[in-house]
PDB file of C-alpha atoms in Angstrom:
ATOM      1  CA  UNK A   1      -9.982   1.499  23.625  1.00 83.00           C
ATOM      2  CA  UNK A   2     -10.297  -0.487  20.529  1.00 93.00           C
ATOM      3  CA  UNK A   3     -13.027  -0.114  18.360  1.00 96.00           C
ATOM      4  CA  UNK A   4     -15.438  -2.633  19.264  1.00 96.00           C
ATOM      5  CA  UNK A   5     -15.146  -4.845  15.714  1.00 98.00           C
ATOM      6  CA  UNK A   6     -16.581  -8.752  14.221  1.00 98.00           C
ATOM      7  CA  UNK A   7     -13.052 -10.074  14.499  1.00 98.00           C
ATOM      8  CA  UNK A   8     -13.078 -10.018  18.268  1.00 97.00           C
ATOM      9  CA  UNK A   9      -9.642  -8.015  18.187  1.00 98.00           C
ATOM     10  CA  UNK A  10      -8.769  -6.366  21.450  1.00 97.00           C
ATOM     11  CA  UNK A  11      -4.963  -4.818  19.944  1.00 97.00           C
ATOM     12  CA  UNK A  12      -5.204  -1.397  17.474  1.00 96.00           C
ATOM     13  CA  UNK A  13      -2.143  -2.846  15.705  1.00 97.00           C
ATOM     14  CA  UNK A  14      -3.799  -5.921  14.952  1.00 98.00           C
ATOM     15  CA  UNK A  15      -6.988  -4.482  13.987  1.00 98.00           C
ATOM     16  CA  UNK A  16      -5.171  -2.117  11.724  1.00 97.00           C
ATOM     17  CA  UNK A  17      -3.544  -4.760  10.065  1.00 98.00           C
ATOM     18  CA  UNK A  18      -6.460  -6.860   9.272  1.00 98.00           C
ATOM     19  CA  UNK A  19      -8.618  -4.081   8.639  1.00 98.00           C
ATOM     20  CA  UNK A  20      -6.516  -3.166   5.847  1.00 98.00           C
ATOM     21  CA  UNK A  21      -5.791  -6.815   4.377  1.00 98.00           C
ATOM     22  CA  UNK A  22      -9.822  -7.208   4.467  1.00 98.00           C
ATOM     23  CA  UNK A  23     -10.577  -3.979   3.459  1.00 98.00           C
ATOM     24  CA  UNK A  24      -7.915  -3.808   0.605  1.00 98.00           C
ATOM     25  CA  UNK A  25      -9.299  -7.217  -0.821  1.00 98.00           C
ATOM     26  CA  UNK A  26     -12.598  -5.939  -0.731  1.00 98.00           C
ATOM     27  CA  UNK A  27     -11.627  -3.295  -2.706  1.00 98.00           C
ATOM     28  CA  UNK A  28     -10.631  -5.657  -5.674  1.00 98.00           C
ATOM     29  CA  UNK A  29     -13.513  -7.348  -5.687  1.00 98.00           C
ATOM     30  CA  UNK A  30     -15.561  -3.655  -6.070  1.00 98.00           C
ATOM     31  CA  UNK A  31     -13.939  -2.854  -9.004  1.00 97.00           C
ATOM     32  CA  UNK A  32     -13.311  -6.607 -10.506  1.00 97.00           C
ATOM     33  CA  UNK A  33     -17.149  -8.066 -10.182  1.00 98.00           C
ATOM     34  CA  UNK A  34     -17.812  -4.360 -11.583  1.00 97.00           C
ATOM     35  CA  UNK A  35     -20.136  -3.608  -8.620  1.00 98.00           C
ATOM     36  CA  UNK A  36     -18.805  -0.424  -8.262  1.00 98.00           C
ATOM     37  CA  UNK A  37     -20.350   0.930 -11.246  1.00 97.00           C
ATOM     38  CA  UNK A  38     -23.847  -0.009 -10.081  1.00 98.00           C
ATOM     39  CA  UNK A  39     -23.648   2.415  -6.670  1.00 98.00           C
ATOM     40  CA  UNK A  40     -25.299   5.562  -7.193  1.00 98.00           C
ATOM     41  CA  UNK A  41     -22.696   8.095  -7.702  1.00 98.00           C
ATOM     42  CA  UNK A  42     -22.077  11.874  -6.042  1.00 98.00           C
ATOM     43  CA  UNK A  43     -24.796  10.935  -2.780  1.00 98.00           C
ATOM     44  CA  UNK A  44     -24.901   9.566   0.792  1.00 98.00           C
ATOM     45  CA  UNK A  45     -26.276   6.339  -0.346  1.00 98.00           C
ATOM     46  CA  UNK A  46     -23.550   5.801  -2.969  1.00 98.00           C
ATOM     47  CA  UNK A  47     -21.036   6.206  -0.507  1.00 98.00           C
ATOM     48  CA  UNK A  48     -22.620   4.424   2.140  1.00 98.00           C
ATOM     49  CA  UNK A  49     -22.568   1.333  -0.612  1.00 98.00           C
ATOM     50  CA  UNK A  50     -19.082   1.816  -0.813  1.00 98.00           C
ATOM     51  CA  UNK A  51     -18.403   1.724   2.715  1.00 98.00           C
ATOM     52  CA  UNK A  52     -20.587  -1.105   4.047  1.00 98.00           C
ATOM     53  CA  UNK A  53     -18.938  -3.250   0.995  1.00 98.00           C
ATOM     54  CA  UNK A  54     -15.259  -2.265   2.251  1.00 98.00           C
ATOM     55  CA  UNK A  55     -15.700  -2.747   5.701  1.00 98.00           C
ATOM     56  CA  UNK A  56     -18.319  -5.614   5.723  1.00 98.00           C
ATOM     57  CA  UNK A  57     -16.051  -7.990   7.707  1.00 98.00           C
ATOM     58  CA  UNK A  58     -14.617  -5.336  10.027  1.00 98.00           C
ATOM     59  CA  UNK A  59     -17.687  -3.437  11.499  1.00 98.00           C
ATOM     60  CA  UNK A  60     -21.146  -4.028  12.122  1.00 98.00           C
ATOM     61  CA  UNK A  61     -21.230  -0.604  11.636  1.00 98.00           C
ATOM     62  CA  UNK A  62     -20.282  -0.409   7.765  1.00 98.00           C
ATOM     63  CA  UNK A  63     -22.661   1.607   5.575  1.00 98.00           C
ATOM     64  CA  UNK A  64     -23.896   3.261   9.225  1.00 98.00           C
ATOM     65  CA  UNK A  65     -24.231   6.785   9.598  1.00 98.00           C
ATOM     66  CA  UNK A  66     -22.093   7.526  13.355  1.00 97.00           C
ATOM     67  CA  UNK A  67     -23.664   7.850  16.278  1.00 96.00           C
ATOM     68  CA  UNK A  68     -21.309   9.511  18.495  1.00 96.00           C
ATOM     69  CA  UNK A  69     -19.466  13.212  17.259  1.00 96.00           C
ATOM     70  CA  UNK A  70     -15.701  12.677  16.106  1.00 95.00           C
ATOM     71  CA  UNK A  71     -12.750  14.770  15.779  1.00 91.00           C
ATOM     72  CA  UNK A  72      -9.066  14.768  14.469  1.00 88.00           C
ATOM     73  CA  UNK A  73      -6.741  16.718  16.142  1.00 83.00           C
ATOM     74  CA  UNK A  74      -8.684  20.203  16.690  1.00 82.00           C
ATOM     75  CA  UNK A  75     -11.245  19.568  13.913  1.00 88.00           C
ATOM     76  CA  UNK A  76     -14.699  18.370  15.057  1.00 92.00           C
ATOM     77  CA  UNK A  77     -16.691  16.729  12.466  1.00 95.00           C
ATOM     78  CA  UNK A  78     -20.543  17.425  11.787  1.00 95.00           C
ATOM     79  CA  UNK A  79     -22.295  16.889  15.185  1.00 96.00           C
ATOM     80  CA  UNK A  80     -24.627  14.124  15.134  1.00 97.00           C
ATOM     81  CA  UNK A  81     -27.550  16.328  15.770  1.00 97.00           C
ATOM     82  CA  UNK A  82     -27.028  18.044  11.814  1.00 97.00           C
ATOM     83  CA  UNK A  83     -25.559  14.747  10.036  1.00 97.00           C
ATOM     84  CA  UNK A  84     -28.667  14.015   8.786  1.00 97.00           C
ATOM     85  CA  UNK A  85     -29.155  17.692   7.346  1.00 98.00           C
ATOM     86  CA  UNK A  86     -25.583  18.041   6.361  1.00 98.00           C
ATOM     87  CA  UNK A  87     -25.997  14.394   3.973  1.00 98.00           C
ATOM     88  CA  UNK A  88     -29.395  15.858   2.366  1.00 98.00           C
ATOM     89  CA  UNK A  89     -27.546  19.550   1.288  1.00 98.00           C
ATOM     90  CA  UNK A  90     -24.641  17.366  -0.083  1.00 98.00           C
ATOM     91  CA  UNK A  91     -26.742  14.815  -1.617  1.00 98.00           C
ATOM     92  CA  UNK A  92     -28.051  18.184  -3.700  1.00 98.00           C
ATOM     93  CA  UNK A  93     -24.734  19.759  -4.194  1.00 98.00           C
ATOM     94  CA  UNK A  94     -23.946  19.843  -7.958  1.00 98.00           C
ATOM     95  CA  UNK A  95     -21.306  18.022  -9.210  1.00 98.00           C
ATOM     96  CA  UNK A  96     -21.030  18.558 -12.971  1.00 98.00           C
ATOM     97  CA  UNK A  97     -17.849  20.368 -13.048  1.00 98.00           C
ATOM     98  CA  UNK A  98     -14.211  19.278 -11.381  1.00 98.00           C
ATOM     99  CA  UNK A  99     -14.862  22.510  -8.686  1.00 98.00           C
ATOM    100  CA  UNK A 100     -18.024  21.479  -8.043  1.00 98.00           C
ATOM    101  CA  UNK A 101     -17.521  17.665  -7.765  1.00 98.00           C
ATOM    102  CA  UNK A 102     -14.182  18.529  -5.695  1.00 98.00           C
ATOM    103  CA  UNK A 103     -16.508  20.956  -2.985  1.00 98.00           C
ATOM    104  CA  UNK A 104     -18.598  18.414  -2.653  1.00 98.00           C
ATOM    105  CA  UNK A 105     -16.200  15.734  -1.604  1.00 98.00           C
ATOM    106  CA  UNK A 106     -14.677  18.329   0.779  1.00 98.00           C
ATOM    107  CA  UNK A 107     -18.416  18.871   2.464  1.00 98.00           C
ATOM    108  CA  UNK A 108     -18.251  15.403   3.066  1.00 98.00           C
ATOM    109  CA  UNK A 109     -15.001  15.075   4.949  1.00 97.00           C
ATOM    110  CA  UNK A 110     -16.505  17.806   6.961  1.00 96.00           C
ATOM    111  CA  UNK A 111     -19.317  15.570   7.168  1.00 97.00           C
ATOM    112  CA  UNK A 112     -17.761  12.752   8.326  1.00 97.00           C
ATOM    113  CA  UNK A 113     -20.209  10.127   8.466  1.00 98.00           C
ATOM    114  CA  UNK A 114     -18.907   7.005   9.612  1.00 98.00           C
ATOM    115  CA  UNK A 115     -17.141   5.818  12.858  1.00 97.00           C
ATOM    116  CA  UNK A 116     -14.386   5.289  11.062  1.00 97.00           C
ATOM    117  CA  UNK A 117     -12.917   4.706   7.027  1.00 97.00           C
ATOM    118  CA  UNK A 118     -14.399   8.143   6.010  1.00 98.00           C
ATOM    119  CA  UNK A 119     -11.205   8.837   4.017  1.00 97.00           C
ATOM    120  CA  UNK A 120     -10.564   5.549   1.979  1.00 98.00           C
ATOM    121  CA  UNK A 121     -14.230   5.639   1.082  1.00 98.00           C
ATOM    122  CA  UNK A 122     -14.405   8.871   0.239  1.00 98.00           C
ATOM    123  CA  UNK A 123     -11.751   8.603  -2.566  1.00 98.00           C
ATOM    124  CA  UNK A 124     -13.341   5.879  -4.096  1.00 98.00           C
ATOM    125  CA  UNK A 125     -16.614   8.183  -4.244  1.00 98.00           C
ATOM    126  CA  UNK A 126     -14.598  11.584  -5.476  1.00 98.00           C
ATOM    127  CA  UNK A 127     -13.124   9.484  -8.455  1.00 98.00           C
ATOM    128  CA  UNK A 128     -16.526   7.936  -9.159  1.00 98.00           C
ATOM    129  CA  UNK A 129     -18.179  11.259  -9.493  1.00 98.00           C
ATOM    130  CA  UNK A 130     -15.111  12.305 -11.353  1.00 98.00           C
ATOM    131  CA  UNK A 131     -15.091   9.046 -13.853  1.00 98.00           C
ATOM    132  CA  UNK A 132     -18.740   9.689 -14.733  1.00 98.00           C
ATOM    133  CA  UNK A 133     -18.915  13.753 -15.001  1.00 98.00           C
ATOM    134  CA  UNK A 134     -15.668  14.269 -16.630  1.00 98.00           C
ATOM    135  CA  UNK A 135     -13.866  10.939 -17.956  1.00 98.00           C
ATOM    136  CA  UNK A 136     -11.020  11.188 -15.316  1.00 98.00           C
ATOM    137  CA  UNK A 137     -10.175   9.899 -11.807  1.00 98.00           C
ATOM    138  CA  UNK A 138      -7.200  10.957  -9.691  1.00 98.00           C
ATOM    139  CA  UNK A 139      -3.976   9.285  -9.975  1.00 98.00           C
ATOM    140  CA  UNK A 140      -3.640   9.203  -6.318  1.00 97.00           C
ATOM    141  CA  UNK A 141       0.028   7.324  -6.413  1.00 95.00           C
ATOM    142  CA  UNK A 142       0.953  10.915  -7.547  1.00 97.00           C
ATOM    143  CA  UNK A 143      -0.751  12.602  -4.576  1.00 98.00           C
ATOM    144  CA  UNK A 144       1.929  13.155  -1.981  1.00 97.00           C
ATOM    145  CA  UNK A 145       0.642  12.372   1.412  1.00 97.00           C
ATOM    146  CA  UNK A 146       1.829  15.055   3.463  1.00 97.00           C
ATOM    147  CA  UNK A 147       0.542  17.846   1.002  1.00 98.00           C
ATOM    148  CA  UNK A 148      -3.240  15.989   0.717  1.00 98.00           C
ATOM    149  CA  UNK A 149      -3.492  16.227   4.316  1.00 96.00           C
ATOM    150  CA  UNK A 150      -2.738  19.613   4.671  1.00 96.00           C
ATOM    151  CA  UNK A 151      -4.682  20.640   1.747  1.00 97.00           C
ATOM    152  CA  UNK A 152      -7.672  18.433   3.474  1.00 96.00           C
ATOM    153  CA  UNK A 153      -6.951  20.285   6.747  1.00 94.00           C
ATOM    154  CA  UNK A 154      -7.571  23.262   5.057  1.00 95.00           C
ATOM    155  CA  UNK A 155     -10.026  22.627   2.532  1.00 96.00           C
ATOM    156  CA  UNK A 156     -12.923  23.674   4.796  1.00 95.00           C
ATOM    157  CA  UNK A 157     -11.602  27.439   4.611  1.00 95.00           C
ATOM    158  CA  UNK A 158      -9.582  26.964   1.387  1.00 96.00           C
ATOM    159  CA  UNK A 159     -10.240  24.880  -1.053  1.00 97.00           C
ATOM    160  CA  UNK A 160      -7.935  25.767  -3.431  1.00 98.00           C
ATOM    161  CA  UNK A 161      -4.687  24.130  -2.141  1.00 98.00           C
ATOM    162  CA  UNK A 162      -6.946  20.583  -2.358  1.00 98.00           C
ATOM    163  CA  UNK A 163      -8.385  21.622  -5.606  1.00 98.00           C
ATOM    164  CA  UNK A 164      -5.015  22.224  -7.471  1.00 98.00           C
ATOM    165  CA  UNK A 165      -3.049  19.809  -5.955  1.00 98.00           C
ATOM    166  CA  UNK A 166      -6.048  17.091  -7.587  1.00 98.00           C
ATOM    167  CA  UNK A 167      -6.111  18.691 -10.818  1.00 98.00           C
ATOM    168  CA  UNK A 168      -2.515  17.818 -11.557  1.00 98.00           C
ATOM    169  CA  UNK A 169      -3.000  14.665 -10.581  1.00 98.00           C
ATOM    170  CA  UNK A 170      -5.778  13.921 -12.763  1.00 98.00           C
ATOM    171  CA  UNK A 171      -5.731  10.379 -15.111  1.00 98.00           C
ATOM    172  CA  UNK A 172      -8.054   9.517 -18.514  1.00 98.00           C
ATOM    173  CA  UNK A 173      -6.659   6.092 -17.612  1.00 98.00           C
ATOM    174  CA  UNK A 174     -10.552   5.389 -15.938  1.00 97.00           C
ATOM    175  CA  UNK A 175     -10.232   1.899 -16.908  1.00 96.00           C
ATOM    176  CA  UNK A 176      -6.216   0.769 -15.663  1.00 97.00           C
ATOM    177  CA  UNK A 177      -6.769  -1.253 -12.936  1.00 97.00           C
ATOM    178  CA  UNK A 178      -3.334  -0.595 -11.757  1.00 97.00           C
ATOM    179  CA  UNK A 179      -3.934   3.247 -11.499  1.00 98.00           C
ATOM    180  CA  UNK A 180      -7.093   1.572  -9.317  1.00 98.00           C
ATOM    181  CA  UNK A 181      -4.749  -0.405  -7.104  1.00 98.00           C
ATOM    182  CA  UNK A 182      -1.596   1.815  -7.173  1.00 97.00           C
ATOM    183  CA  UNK A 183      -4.819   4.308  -5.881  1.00 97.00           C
ATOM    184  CA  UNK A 184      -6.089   2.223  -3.118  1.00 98.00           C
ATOM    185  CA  UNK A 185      -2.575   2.097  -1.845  1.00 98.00           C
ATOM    186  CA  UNK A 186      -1.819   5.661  -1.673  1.00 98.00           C
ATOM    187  CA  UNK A 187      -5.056   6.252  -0.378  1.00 98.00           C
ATOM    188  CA  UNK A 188      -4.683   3.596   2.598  1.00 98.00           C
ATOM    189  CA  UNK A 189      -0.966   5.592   2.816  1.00 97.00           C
ATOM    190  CA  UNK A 190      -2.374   9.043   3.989  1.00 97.00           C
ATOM    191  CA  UNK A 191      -4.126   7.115   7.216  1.00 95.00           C
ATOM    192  CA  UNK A 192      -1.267   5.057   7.765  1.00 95.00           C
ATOM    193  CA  UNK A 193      -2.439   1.722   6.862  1.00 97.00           C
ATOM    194  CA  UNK A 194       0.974   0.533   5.285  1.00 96.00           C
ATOM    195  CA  UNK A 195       1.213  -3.224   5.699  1.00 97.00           C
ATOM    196  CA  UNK A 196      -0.056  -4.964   2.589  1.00 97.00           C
ATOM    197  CA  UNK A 197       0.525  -4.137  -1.032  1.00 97.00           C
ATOM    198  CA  UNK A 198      -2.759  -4.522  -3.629  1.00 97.00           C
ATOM    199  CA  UNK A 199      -0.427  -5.996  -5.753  1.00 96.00           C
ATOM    200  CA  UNK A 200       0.456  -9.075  -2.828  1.00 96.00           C
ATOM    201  CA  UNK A 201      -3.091  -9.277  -2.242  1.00 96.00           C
ATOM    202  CA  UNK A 202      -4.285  -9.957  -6.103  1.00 94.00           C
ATOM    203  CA  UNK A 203      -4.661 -13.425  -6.594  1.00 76.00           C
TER     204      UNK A 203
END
Protein backbone atom coordinates (compact mmCIF):
# COMPACT_ATOMS: atom_id res chain seq x y z
CA UNK A 1 0.00 0.00 0.00
CA UNK A 2 1.11 3.45 -0.70
CA UNK A 3 1.08 5.94 1.76
CA UNK A 4 -2.03 7.73 1.41
CA UNK A 5 -0.33 11.37 0.21
CA UNK A 6 -1.77 15.23 -1.39
CA UNK A 7 -0.36 14.28 -4.76
CA UNK A 8 -2.92 11.57 -5.34
CA UNK A 9 0.04 9.05 -6.18
CA UNK A 10 -0.98 5.44 -6.13
CA UNK A 11 2.99 4.03 -7.31
CA UNK A 12 5.92 3.98 -4.27
CA UNK A 13 8.40 4.75 -7.07
CA UNK A 14 6.65 7.71 -8.05
CA UNK A 15 5.96 8.94 -4.71
CA UNK A 16 9.57 8.46 -3.84
CA UNK A 17 10.61 10.43 -6.57
CA UNK A 18 8.52 13.41 -5.99
CA UNK A 19 8.77 13.22 -2.43
CA UNK A 20 12.33 13.80 -2.71
CA UNK A 21 12.29 16.58 -5.59
CA UNK A 22 9.61 18.45 -3.18
CA UNK A 23 11.16 17.68 -0.17
CA UNK A 24 14.79 18.49 -1.36
CA UNK A 25 13.53 22.00 -2.65
CA UNK A 26 11.99 22.62 0.47
CA UNK A 27 15.00 22.13 2.06
CA UNK A 28 16.67 25.14 0.18
CA UNK A 29 14.23 27.32 0.90
CA UNK A 30 14.75 26.40 5.00
CA UNK A 31 18.07 27.35 4.99
CA UNK A 32 17.94 30.25 2.11
CA UNK A 33 14.80 32.47 3.58
CA UNK A 34 16.86 31.67 6.93
CA UNK A 35 13.73 30.13 8.54
CA UNK A 36 15.59 27.52 9.88
CA UNK A 37 17.24 29.55 12.40
CA UNK A 38 13.93 30.72 13.87
CA UNK A 39 12.72 26.86 14.92
CA UNK A 40 13.35 26.17 18.38
CA UNK A 41 16.31 24.01 18.55
CA UNK A 42 17.09 20.45 20.59
CA UNK A 43 12.83 19.80 21.19
CA UNK A 44 9.78 18.07 19.67
CA UNK A 45 8.40 21.27 18.45
CA UNK A 46 11.63 22.28 16.67
CA UNK A 47 11.65 19.24 14.87
CA UNK A 48 8.15 19.02 14.20
CA UNK A 49 8.80 22.69 12.39
CA UNK A 50 11.26 21.08 10.44
CA UNK A 51 9.23 18.33 9.32
CA UNK A 52 5.84 19.90 8.52
CA UNK A 53 8.05 22.57 6.38
CA UNK A 54 9.83 19.56 4.41
CA UNK A 55 7.01 17.56 3.78
CA UNK A 56 4.24 20.26 3.46
CA UNK A 57 3.30 19.22 -0.11
CA UNK A 58 3.67 15.47 0.46
CA UNK A 59 1.57 14.66 3.64
CA UNK A 60 -1.20 16.02 5.43
CA UNK A 61 0.48 14.48 8.04
CA UNK A 62 3.77 16.73 8.20
CA UNK A 63 4.64 18.17 11.62
CA UNK A 64 2.07 15.17 13.03
CA UNK A 65 3.05 13.07 15.73
CA UNK A 66 2.09 9.07 14.20
CA UNK A 67 -0.73 7.48 15.00
CA UNK A 68 -0.13 3.97 14.25
CA UNK A 69 3.34 2.00 15.89
CA UNK A 70 6.20 1.52 13.17
CA UNK A 71 9.07 -0.67 12.76
CA UNK A 72 12.20 -1.29 10.50
CA UNK A 73 13.27 -4.56 10.07
CA UNK A 74 13.13 -6.08 13.80
CA UNK A 75 13.21 -2.66 15.52
CA UNK A 76 9.84 -1.34 16.78
CA UNK A 77 9.73 2.27 17.37
CA UNK A 78 8.13 3.99 20.57
CA UNK A 79 4.53 2.62 20.79
CA UNK A 80 2.02 5.19 20.37
CA UNK A 81 0.71 4.74 23.82
CA UNK A 82 4.42 6.38 25.37
CA UNK A 83 5.19 8.87 22.30
CA UNK A 84 3.85 11.48 24.07
CA UNK A 85 6.03 10.66 27.29
CA UNK A 86 9.02 9.65 25.31
CA UNK A 87 8.91 13.57 23.36
CA UNK A 88 8.53 15.33 26.96
CA UNK A 89 11.90 13.25 28.57
CA UNK A 90 13.71 14.22 25.27
CA UNK A 91 12.44 17.63 25.10
CA UNK A 92 14.43 17.78 28.76
CA UNK A 93 17.43 15.85 27.75
CA UNK A 94 20.51 18.15 27.91
CA UNK A 95 22.22 18.94 25.04
CA UNK A 96 25.17 21.20 25.87
CA UNK A 97 27.90 18.89 25.05
CA UNK A 98 28.53 16.77 21.55
CA UNK A 99 27.61 13.32 23.86
CA UNK A 100 24.83 14.78 25.13
CA UNK A 101 23.39 16.50 22.00
CA UNK A 102 24.37 13.13 20.03
CA UNK A 103 22.09 10.83 22.89
CA UNK A 104 19.56 12.90 22.40
CA UNK A 105 19.21 12.64 18.68
CA UNK A 106 19.57 8.84 19.13
CA UNK A 107 16.37 8.92 21.75
CA UNK A 108 14.65 10.37 19.04
CA UNK A 109 15.20 7.83 16.30
CA UNK A 110 14.03 5.51 18.95
CA UNK A 111 11.27 7.80 19.19
CA UNK A 112 10.28 7.90 15.91
CA UNK A 113 7.63 10.30 15.64
CA UNK A 114 6.37 10.68 12.32
CA UNK A 115 4.75 8.29 9.73
CA UNK A 116 7.43 8.69 7.80
CA UNK A 117 10.84 11.27 7.07
CA UNK A 118 12.03 10.70 10.72
CA UNK A 119 15.61 10.38 9.41
CA UNK A 120 16.05 13.40 6.95
CA UNK A 121 14.47 15.54 9.62
CA UNK A 122 16.25 14.40 12.21
CA UNK A 123 19.67 15.43 10.71
CA UNK A 124 18.64 18.71 10.07
CA UNK A 125 17.69 18.92 13.95
CA UNK A 126 21.14 17.04 15.26
CA UNK A 127 23.21 19.71 13.25
CA UNK A 128 20.99 22.52 14.54
CA UNK A 129 21.56 21.60 18.10
CA UNK A 130 25.12 21.04 17.11
CA UNK A 131 25.51 24.63 15.16
CA UNK A 132 24.16 26.45 18.23
CA UNK A 133 25.89 24.44 21.32
CA UNK A 134 29.18 23.93 19.79
CA UNK A 135 29.83 25.98 16.40
CA UNK A 136 29.86 22.75 14.22
CA UNK A 137 27.45 20.61 12.14
CA UNK A 138 28.25 17.25 10.55
CA UNK A 139 29.73 17.03 7.22
CA UNK A 140 27.40 14.32 6.33
CA UNK A 141 28.93 13.89 2.52
CA UNK A 142 31.73 12.29 4.69
CA UNK A 143 29.36 9.96 6.55
CA UNK A 144 29.44 6.66 4.71
CA UNK A 145 26.03 5.23 4.44
CA UNK A 146 26.44 1.77 5.24
CA UNK A 147 28.47 2.50 8.53
CA UNK A 148 25.61 5.35 9.78
CA UNK A 149 23.10 2.76 9.51
CA UNK A 150 24.70 0.29 11.39
CA UNK A 151 25.93 2.62 13.93
CA UNK A 152 22.03 3.90 14.05
CA UNK A 153 20.99 0.22 14.36
CA UNK A 154 22.98 0.02 17.21
CA UNK A 155 22.95 3.22 18.82
CA UNK A 156 20.07 2.25 21.14
CA UNK A 157 22.53 -0.29 23.00
CA UNK A 158 25.77 1.42 21.85
CA UNK A 159 26.18 4.60 21.19
CA UNK A 160 29.57 4.82 20.68
CA UNK A 161 29.99 3.44 17.11
CA UNK A 162 27.33 6.54 16.10
CA UNK A 163 29.09 8.88 18.36
CA UNK A 164 32.65 8.44 16.84
CA UNK A 165 31.83 7.88 13.53
CA UNK A 166 30.01 11.83 13.85
CA UNK A 167 32.83 13.27 15.59
CA UNK A 168 35.17 12.76 12.67
CA UNK A 169 32.92 14.03 10.56
CA UNK A 170 32.42 17.18 12.25
CA UNK A 171 32.61 20.81 10.05
CA UNK A 172 33.16 24.71 11.56
CA UNK A 173 32.00 25.39 8.00
CA UNK A 174 28.21 26.24 9.83
CA UNK A 175 27.64 28.75 7.25
CA UNK A 176 28.78 26.79 3.53
CA UNK A 177 25.76 26.21 1.99
CA UNK A 178 27.31 23.55 -0.04
CA UNK A 179 28.33 21.47 3.09
CA UNK A 180 24.24 22.19 3.64
CA UNK A 181 23.35 20.73 0.27
CA UNK A 182 26.22 18.20 -0.24
CA UNK A 183 24.40 17.25 3.51
CA UNK A 184 20.89 16.99 2.39
CA UNK A 185 22.11 14.66 -0.27
CA UNK A 186 23.90 12.23 1.77
CA UNK A 187 21.29 12.35 4.15
CA UNK A 188 18.41 11.55 1.48
CA UNK A 189 21.33 8.71 0.39
CA UNK A 190 21.08 6.54 3.63
CA UNK A 191 17.03 6.06 2.88
CA UNK A 192 17.56 5.61 -0.62
CA UNK A 193 16.10 8.62 -2.09
CA UNK A 194 18.77 8.96 -4.98
CA UNK A 195 17.10 10.66 -7.92
CA UNK A 196 17.74 14.39 -7.80
CA UNK A 197 20.90 16.26 -6.99
CA UNK A 198 20.52 19.72 -4.63
CA UNK A 199 22.79 21.07 -6.90
CA UNK A 200 20.08 20.33 -10.20
CA UNK A 201 17.44 21.53 -8.07
CA UNK A 202 19.07 25.17 -7.11
CA UNK A 203 17.76 27.62 -9.28
Amino acid sequence: MTLENKLGIVSDVELAREEERLTKLRALELYDTGLLGTFEVGTFAGLAKIHSYLFQDVYEFAGEPRTVNISKGNFRFASVMYLGSALRAIDKMPQSTFDQIVEKYVEMNVAHPFREGNGRSARIWLDCMLKSELGVVVDWNRVDREDYLLAMERSPVRDREIKFLLYEALTDAVADRQVYMKGIDASYRYEGYATYSMDELDG
